[in-house]
Short mmCIF file of C-alpha atoms in Angstrom, two decimals:
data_model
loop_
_atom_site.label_atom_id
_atom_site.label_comp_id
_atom_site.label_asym_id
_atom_site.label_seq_id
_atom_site.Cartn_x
_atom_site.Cartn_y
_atom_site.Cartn_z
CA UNK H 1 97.46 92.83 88.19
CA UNK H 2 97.69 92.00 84.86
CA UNK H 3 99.68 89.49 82.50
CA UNK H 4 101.67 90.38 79.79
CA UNK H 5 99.40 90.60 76.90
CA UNK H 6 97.11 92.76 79.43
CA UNK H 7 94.69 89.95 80.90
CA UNK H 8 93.62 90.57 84.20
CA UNK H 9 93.85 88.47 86.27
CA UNK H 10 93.80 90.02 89.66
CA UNK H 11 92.62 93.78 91.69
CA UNK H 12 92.66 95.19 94.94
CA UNK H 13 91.99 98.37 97.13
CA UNK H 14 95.16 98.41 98.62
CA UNK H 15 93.85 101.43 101.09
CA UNK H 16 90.54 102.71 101.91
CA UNK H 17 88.29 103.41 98.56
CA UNK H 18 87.70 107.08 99.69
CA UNK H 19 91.73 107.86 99.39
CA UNK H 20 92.46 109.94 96.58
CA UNK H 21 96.25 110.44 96.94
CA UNK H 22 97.46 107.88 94.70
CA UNK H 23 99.34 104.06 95.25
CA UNK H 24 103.02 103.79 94.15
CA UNK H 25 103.89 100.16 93.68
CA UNK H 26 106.72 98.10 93.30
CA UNK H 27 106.74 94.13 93.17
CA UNK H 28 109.26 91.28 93.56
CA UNK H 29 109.43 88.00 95.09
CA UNK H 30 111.08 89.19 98.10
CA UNK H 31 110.60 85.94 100.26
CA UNK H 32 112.01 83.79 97.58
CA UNK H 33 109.35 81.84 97.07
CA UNK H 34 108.52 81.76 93.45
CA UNK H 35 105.79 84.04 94.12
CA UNK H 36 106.09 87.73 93.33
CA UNK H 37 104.88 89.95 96.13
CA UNK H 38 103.73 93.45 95.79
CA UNK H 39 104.44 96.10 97.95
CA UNK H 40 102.31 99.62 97.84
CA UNK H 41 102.89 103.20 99.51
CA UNK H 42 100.29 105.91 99.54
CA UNK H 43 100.52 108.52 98.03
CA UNK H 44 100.59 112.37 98.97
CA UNK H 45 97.17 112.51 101.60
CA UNK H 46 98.30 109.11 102.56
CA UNK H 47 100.08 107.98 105.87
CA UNK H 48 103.35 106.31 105.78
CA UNK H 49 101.67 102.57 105.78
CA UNK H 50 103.27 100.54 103.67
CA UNK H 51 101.49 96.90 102.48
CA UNK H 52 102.83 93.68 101.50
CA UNK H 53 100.60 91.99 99.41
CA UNK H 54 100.36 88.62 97.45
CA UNK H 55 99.15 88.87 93.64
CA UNK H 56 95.75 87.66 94.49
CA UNK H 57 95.42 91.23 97.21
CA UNK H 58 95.91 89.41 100.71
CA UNK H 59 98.11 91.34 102.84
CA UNK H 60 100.98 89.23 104.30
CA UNK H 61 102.52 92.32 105.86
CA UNK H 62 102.35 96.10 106.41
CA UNK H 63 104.20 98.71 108.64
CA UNK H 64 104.00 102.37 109.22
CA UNK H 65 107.38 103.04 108.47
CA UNK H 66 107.80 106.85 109.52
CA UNK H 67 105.77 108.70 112.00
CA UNK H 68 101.82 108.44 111.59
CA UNK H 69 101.87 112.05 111.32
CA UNK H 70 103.39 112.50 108.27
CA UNK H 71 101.20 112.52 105.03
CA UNK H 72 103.41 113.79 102.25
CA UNK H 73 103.62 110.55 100.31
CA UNK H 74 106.10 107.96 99.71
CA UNK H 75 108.34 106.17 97.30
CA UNK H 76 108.77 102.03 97.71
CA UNK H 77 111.22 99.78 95.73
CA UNK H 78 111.04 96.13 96.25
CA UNK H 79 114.26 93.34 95.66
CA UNK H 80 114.34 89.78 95.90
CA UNK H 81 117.24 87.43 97.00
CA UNK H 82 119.78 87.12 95.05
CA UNK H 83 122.03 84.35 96.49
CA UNK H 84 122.89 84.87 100.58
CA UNK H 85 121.11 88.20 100.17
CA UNK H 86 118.06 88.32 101.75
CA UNK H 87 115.00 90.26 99.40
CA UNK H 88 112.76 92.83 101.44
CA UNK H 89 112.24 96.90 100.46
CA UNK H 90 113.27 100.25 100.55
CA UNK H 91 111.30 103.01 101.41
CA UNK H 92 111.69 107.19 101.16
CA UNK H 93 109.25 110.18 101.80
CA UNK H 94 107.51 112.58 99.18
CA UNK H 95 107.96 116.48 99.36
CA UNK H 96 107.76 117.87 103.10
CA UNK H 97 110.34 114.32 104.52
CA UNK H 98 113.37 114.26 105.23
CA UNK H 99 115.75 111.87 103.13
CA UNK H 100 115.41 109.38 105.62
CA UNK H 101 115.35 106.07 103.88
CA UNK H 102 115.25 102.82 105.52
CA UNK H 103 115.36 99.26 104.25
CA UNK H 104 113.10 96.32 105.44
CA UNK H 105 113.55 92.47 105.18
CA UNK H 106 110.68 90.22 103.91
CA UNK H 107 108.89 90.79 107.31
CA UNK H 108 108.52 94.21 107.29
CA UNK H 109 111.17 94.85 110.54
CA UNK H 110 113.97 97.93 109.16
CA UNK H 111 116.96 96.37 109.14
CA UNK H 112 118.91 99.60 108.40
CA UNK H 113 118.32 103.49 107.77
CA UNK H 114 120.12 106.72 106.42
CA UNK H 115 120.04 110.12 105.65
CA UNK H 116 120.43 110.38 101.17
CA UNK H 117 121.21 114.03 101.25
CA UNK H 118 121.93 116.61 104.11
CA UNK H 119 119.15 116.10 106.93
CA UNK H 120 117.54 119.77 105.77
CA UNK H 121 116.52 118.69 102.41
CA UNK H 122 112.61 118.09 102.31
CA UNK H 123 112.27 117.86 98.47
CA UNK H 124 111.38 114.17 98.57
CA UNK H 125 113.32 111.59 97.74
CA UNK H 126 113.03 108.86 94.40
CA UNK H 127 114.47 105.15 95.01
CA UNK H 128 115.11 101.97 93.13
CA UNK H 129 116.65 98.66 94.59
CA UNK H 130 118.37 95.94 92.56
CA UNK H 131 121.75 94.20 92.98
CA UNK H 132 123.01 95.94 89.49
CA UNK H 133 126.89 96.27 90.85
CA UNK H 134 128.20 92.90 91.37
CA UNK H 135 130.87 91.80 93.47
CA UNK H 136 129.64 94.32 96.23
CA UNK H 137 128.56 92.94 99.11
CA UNK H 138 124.99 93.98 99.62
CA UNK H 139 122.26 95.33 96.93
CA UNK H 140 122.33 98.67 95.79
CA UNK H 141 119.88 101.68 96.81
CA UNK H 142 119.97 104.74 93.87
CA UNK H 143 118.52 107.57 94.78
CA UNK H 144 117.29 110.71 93.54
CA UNK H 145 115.73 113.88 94.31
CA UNK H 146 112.00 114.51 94.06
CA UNK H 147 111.90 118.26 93.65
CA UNK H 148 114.03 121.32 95.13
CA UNK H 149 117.40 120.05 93.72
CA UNK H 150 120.13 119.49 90.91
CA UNK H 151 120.01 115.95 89.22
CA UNK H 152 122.29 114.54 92.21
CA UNK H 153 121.90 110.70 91.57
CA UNK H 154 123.50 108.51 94.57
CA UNK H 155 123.97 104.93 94.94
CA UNK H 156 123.70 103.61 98.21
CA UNK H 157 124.93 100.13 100.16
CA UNK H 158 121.58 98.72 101.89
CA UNK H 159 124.06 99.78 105.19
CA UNK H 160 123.60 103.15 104.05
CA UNK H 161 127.14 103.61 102.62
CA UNK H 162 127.31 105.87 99.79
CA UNK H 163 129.52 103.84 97.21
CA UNK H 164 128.69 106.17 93.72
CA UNK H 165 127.76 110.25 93.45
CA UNK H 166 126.78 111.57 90.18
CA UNK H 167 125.92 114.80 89.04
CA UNK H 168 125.61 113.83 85.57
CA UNK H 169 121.76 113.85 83.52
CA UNK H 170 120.70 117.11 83.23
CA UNK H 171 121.70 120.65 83.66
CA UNK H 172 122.73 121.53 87.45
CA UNK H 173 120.59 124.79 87.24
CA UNK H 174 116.93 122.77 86.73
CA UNK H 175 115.78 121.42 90.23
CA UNK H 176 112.07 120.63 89.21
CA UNK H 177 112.54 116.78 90.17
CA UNK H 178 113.47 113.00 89.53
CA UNK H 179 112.53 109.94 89.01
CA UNK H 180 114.94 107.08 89.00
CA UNK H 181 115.22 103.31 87.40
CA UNK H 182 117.88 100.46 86.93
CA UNK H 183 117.78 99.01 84.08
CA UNK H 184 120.07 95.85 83.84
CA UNK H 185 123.46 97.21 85.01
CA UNK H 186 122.47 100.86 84.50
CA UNK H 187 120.77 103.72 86.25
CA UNK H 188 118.39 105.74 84.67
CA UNK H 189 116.74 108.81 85.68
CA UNK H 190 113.80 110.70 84.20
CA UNK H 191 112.49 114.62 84.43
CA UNK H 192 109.27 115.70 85.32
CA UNK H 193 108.19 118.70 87.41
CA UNK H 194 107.64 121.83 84.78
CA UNK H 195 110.06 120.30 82.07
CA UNK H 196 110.27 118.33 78.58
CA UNK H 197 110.22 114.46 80.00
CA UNK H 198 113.09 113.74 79.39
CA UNK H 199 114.63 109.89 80.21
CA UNK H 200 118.51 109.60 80.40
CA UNK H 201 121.27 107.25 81.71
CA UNK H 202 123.63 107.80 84.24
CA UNK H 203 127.16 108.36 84.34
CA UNK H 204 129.43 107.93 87.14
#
């Protein structure tokens, strides 16, 4: 953990010191209590346990949030509260998952779960969380493919009901995979996967 100017001021092993597989992170104050949390998800290798840490590297909660069998990675994206919504995270497996994603509250219990693209696709899946629509009702979920598809960006209710579908970013015939950001009231995805990186905004 480090502060702006790149002091740091905090580190953890957020899994076992022999893993190898990689940590993707994601951090917000989802309990809304001034204090940014950060959650972590292991990489390919890894099991589906996801952490909740504090900054200082105590765990406050953790689930295994698919079956303990499964060890292809996964994607996390924290949100905090943002007036009478409630913070938590989202969650999505790497290549080899389904898109199955599912959304937890500040405890770690799912409070919801859906399928991002037909139940067949086992590309992986990229997410993001934020509340970057307003007026709607519930924070948004964006997701992207991982690998094995077009750029197919989707925005999600955190009830799993698809509310924006764009195709737009890059060409439909290059399927080598996505990550995804908002930005402020935008979506951005970027290439990886065998291409140019290439970082571009959304339409839809």
């Amino acid at each position: 953990v480090f502060k702006t100017d790149g002091t740091l001021v905090a580190e953890f092993m957020a899994y076992a010191g022999n893993f190898r597989g990689g940590v993707r992170v994601s951090c917000a104050d989802i309990d809304g209590d001034d204090k940014p949390e950060i959650v972590t998800a292991p990489g390919n290798g890894g099991g589906p346990h996801v952490k909740v840490f504090s900054t200082k590297g105590v765990v406050e909660s953790e689930v295994m949030v698919y079956s303990p069998r499964f060890a292809g990675g996964l994607d996390v994206a924290a949100f905090e509260p943002s007036g009478s919504y409630k913070g938590g995270f989202v969650t999505s497996p790497g290549a080899t998952g389904g898109p199955h994603i599912k959304v937890f509250d500040k405890d770690a219990k799912m409070t919801s779960e859906f399928m991002a693209f037909p139940a067949s696709f086992s590309g992986g899946v990229r997410i993001d969380a934020g509340n970057f629509i307003q007026n709607n009702g519930s924070f948004e979920v964006v997701v992207v493919p991982a690998g094995d598809s077009s750029a197919n960006t989707k925005v999600f209710k955190t009830s799993g009901q698809l509310i924006k579908d764009s195709q737009t970013g890059f060409e439909e015939l290059w399927a080598g995979g996505l990550d995804v950001a908002i930005i402020g009231n935008q979506v951005y995805i970027a290439s990886y996967g065998g291409r140019q990186t290439s970082i571009r905004k959304v339409k839809f």
